[in-house]
Backbone as a ProteinNet text record, in pm:
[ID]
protein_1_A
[PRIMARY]
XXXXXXXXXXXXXXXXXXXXXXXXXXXXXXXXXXXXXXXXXXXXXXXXXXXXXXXXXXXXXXXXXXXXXXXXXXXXXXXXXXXXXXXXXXXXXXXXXXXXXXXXXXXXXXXXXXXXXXXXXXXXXXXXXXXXXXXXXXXXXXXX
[TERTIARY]
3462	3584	3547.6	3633.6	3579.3	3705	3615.2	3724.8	3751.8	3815.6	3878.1	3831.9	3830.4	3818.7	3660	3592.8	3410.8	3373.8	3320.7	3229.3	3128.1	3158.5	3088.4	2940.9	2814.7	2687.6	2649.4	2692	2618.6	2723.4	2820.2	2868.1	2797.5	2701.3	2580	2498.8	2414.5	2351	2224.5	2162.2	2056.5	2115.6	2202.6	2260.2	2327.2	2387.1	2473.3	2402.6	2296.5	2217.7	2094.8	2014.7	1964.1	1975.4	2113.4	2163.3	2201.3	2256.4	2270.9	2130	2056.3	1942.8	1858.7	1833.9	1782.8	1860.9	2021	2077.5	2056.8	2029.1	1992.9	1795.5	1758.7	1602.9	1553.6	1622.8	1557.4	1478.8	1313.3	1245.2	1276.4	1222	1273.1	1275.5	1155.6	1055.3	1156.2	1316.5	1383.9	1524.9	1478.6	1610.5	1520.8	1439.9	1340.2	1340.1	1364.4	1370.2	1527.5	1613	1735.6	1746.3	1698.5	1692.8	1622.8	1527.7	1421.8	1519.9	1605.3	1676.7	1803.4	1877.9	1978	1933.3	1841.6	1827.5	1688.4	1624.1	1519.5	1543	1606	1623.9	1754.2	1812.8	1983.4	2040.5	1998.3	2066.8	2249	2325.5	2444.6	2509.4	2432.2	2472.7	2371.8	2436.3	2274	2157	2287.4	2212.1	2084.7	2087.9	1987.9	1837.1	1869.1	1755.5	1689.1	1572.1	1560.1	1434.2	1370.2	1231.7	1355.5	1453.9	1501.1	1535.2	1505.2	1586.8	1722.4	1749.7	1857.8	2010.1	1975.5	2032.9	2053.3	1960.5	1980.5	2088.7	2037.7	2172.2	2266	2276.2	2463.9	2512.5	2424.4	2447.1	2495.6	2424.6	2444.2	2583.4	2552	2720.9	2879.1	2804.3	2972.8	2999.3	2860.5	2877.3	2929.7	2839.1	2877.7	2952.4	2987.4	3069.2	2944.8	2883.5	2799.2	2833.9	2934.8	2977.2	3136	3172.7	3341.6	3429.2	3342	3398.1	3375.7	3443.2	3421.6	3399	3375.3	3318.4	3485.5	3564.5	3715.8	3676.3	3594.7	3615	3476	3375.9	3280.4	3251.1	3254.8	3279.8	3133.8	3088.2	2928.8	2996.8	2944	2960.7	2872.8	2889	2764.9	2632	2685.3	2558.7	2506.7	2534	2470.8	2556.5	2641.7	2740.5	2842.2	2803.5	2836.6	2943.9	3064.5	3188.9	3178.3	3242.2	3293.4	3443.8	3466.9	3618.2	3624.4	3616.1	3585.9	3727.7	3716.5	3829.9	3830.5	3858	3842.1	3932	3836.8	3929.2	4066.1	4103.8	4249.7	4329.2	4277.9	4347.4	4363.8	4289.2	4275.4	4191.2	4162.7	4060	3994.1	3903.4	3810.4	3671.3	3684.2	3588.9	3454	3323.7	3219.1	3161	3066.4	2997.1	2882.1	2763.1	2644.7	2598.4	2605	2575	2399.3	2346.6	2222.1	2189.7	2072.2	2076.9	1832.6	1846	1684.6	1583.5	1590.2	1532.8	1565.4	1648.1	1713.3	1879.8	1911.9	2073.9	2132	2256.1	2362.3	2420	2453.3	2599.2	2690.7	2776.5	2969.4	3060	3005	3072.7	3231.7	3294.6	3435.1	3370.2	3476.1	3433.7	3610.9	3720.6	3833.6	3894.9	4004.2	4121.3	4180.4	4207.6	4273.9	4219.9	4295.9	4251.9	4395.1	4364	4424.9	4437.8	4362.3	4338.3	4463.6	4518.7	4603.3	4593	4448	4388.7	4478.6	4544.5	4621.3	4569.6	4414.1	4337.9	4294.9	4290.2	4299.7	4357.2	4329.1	4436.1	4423.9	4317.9	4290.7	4369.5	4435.9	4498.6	4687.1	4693.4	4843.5	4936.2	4860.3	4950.9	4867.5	4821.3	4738.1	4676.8	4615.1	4469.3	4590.4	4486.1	4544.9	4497.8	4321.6	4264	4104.3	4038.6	3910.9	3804	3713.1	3657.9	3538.5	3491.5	3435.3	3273.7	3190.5	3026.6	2994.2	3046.7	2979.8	3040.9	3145.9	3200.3	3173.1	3115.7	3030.6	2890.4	2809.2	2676.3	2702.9	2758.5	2794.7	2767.7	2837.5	2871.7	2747.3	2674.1	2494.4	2437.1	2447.7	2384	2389.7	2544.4	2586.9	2520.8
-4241.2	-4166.1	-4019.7	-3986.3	-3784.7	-3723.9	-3604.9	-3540.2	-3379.7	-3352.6	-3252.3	-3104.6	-3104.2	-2969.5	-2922.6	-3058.4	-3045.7	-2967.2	-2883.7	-2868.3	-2978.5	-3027.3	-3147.7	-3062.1	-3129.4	-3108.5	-3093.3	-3172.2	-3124.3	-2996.4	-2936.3	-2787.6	-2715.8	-2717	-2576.6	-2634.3	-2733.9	-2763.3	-2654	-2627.3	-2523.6	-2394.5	-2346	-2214.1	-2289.7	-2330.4	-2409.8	-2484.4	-2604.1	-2637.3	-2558.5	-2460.8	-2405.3	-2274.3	-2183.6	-2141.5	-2149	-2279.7	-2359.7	-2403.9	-2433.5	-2487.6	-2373	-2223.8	-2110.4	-2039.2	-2097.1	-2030.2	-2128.9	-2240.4	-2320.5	-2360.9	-2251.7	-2269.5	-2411.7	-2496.1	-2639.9	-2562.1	-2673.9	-2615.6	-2642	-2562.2	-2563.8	-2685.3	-2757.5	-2849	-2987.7	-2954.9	-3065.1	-3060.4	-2970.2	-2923.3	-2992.6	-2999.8	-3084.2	-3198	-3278.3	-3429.2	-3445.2	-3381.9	-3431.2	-3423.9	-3307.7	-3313.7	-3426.1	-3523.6	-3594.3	-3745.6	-3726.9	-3851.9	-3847.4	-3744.9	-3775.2	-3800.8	-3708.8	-3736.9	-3807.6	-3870.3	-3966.9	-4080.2	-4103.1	-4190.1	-4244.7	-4203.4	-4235.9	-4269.1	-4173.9	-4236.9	-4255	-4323.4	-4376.3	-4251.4	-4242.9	-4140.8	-4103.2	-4068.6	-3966.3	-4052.6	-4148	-4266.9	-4335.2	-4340.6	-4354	-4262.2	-4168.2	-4068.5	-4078.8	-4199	-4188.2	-4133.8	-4031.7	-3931.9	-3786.1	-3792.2	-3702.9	-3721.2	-3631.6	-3695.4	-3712.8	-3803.2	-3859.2	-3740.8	-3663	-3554.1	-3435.7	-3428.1	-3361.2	-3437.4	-3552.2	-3636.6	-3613.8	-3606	-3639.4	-3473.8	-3401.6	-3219.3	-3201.4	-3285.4	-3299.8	-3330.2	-3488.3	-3567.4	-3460.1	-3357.7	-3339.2	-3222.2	-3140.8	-3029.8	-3030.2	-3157.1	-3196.5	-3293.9	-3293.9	-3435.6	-3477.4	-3562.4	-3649.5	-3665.1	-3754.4	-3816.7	-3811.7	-3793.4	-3812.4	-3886.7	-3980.5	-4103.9	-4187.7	-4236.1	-4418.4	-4526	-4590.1	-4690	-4768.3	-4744.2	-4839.4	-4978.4	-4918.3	-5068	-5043.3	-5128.1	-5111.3	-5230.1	-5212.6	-5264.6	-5285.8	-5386.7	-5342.6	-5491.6	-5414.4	-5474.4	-5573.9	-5647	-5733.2	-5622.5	-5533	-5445.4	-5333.8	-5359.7	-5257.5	-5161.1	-5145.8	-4998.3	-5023.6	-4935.6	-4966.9	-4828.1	-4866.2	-4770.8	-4809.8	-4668.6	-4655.5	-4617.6	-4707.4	-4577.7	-4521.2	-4404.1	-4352.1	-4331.8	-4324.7	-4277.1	-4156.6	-4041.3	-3894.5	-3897.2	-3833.5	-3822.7	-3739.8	-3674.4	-3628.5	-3762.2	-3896.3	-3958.6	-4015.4	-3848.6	-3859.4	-3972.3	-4026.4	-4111.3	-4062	-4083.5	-4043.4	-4169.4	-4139	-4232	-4108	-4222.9	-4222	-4322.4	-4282.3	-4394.9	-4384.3	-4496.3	-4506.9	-4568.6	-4508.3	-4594.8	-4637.3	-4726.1	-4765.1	-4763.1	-4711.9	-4719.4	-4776.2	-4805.4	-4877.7	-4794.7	-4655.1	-4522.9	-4435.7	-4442.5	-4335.9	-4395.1	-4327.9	-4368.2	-4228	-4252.6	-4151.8	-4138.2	-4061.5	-4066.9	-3973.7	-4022.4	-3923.8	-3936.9	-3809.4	-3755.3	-3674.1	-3661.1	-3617.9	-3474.8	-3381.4	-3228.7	-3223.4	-3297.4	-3264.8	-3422.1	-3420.3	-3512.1	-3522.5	-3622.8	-3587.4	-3548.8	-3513.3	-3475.4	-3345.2	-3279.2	-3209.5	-3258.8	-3307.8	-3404.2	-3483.4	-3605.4	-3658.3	-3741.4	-3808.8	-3910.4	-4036.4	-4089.2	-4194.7	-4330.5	-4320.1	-4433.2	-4407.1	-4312	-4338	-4272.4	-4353.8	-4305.7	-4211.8	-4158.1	-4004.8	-3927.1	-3870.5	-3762.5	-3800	-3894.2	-3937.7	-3837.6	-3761.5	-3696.4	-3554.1	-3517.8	-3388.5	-3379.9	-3266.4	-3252.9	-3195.3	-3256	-3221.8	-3136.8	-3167.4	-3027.1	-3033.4	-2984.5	-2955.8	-3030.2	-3094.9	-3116.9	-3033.9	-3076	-2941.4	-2987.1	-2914.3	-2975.4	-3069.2	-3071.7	-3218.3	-3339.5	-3320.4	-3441.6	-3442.5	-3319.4	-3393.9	-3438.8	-3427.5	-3432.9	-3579.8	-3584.7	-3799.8	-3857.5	-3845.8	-3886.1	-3954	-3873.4	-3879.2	-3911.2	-3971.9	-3987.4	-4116.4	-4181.2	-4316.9	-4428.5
-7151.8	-7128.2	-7105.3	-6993.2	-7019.6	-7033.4	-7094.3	-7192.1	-7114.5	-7042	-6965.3	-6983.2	-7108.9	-7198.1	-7233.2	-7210.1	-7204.3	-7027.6	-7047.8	-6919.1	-6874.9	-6722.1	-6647	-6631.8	-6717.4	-6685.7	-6566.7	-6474.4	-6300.3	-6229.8	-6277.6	-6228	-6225.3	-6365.2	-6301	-6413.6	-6358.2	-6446.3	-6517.1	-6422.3	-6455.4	-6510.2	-6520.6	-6576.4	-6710.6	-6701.3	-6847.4	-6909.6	-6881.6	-7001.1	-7032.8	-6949.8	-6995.6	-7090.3	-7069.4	-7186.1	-7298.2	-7273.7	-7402.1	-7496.2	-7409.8	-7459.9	-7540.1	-7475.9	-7512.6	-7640.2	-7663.4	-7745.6	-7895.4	-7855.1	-8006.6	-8053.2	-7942.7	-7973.6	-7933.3	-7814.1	-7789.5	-7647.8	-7639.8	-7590.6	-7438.6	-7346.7	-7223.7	-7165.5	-7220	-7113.5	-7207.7	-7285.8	-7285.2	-7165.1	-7138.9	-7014.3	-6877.2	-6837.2	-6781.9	-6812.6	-6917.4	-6948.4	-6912.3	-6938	-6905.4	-6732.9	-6668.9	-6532.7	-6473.5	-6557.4	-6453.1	-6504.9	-6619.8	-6666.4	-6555.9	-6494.3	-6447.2	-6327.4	-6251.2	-6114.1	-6074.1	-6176.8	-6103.8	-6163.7	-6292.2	-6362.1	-6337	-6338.2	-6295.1	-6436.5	-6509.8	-6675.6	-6694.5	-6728.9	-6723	-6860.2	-6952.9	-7093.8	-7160.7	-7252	-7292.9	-7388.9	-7447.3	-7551.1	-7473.1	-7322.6	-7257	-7212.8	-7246.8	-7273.5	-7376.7	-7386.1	-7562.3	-7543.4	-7456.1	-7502.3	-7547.8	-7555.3	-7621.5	-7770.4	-7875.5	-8013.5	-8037.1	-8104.7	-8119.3	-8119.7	-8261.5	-8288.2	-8166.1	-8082.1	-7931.6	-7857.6	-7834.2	-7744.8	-7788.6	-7991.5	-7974.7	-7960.5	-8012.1	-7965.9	-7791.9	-7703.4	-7579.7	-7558	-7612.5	-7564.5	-7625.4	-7711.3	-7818.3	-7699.3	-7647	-7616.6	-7430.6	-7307.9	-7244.7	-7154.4	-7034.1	-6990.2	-6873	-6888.4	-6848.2	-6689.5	-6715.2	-6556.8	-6605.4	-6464.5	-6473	-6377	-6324.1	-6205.8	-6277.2	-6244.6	-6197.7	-6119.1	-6065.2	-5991.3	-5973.4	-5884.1	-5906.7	-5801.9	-5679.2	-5579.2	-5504.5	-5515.5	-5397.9	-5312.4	-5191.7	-5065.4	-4994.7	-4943.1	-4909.2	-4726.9	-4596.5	-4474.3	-4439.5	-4349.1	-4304	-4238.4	-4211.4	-4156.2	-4246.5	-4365.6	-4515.9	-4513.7	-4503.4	-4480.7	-4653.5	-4721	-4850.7	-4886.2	-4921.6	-4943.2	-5106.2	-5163.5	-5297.3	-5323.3	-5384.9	-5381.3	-5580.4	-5549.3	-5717.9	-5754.8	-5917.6	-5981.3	-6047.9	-6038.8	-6116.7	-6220.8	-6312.2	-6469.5	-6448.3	-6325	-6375.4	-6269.8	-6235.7	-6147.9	-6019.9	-5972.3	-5852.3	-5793.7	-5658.5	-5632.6	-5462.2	-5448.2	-5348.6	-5285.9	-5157	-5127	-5061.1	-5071.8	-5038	-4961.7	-4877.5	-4744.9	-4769.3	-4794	-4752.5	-4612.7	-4518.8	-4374.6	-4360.2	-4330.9	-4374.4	-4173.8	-4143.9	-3988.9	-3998.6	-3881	-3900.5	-3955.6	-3889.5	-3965.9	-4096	-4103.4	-4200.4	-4269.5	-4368.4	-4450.6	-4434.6	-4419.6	-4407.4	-4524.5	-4586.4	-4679.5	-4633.7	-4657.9	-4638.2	-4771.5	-4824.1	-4917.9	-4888.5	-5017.3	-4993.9	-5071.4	-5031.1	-5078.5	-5126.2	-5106.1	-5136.1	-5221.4	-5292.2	-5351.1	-5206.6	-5086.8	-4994.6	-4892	-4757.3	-4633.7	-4595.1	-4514.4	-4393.8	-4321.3	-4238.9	-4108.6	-4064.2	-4118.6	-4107.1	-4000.3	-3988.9	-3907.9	-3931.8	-3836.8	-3861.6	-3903.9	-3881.8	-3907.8	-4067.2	-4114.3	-4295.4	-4375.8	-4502.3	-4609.3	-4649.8	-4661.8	-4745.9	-4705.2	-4590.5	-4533.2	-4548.4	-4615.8	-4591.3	-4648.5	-4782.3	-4868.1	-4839.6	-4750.5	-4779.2	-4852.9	-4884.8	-4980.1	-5112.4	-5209	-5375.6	-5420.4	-5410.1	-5461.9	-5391	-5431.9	-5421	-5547.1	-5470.1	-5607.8	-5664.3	-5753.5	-5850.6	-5789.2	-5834.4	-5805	-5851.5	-5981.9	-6051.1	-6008.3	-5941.5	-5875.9	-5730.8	-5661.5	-5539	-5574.4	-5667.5	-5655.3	-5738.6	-5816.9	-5877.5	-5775.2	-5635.4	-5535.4	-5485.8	-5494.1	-5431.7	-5535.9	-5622.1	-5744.3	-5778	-5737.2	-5784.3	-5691.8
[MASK]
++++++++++++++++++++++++++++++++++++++++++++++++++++++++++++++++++++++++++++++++++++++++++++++++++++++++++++++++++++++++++++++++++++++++++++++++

């Protein structure tokens, strides 16, 4: 569950856990284990970081918000083209594209709740844009 009132760890990760980290004397090179757990490891929570101590994680979990999507519908084509449609903790919902091509993968991330556009071919734009989303909810995006 995320909790609104926690600051989302990937907004600034390097400025916010490393201050944090410098202000309770934890050593740098654990701000480095959490960076190589979220983005090489793909850790789901912190209970999954176990080269960190225990007592760090739950200092982590009280102090940050981990992830704040959800996984609501994923869609995968006969030609690898794999859609998400996420759920954001205030409600909102947003999609993402992995397009898979013989050389290289695409992704199409959302940067907004919504569209301007008002492309008659999708839903995102039906109601206009709601809001903007924050960093830590574009970089999930690329993460999930």
């Amino acid at each position: 569950m995320t909790d609104p009132m926690k600051p989302h760890l990937l907004d600034s990760l390097d400025d916010s856990l490393s201050s944090w980290a410098a202000q309770r004397s934890v050593p740098a090179y654990r701000v480095a284990q959490v960076r190589k757990w979220l983005f090489q490891k793909r850790a789901g929570d912190w209970d999954e970081m176990t080269d960190l101590p225990k007592a760090l994680r739950g200092e982590l979990a009280e102090r940050f918000q981990l992830w704040s999507t959800t996984v609501a519908k994923h869609t995968q084509s006969d030609d690898g083209t794999e859609k998400l449609l996420l759920s954001l903790a205030d409600g909102g919902q947003i999609e993402c594209v992995l397009l898979r091509d013989t050389v290289r993968r695409t992704i199409c991330i959302s940067t907004q709740v919504g569209c301007g556009m008002g492309c008659v071919f999708c839903a995102s734009g039906l109601d206009g844009v709601d809001r903007n989303l924050t960093t830590g909810e574009i970089v999930e995006q690329i993460l999930l």
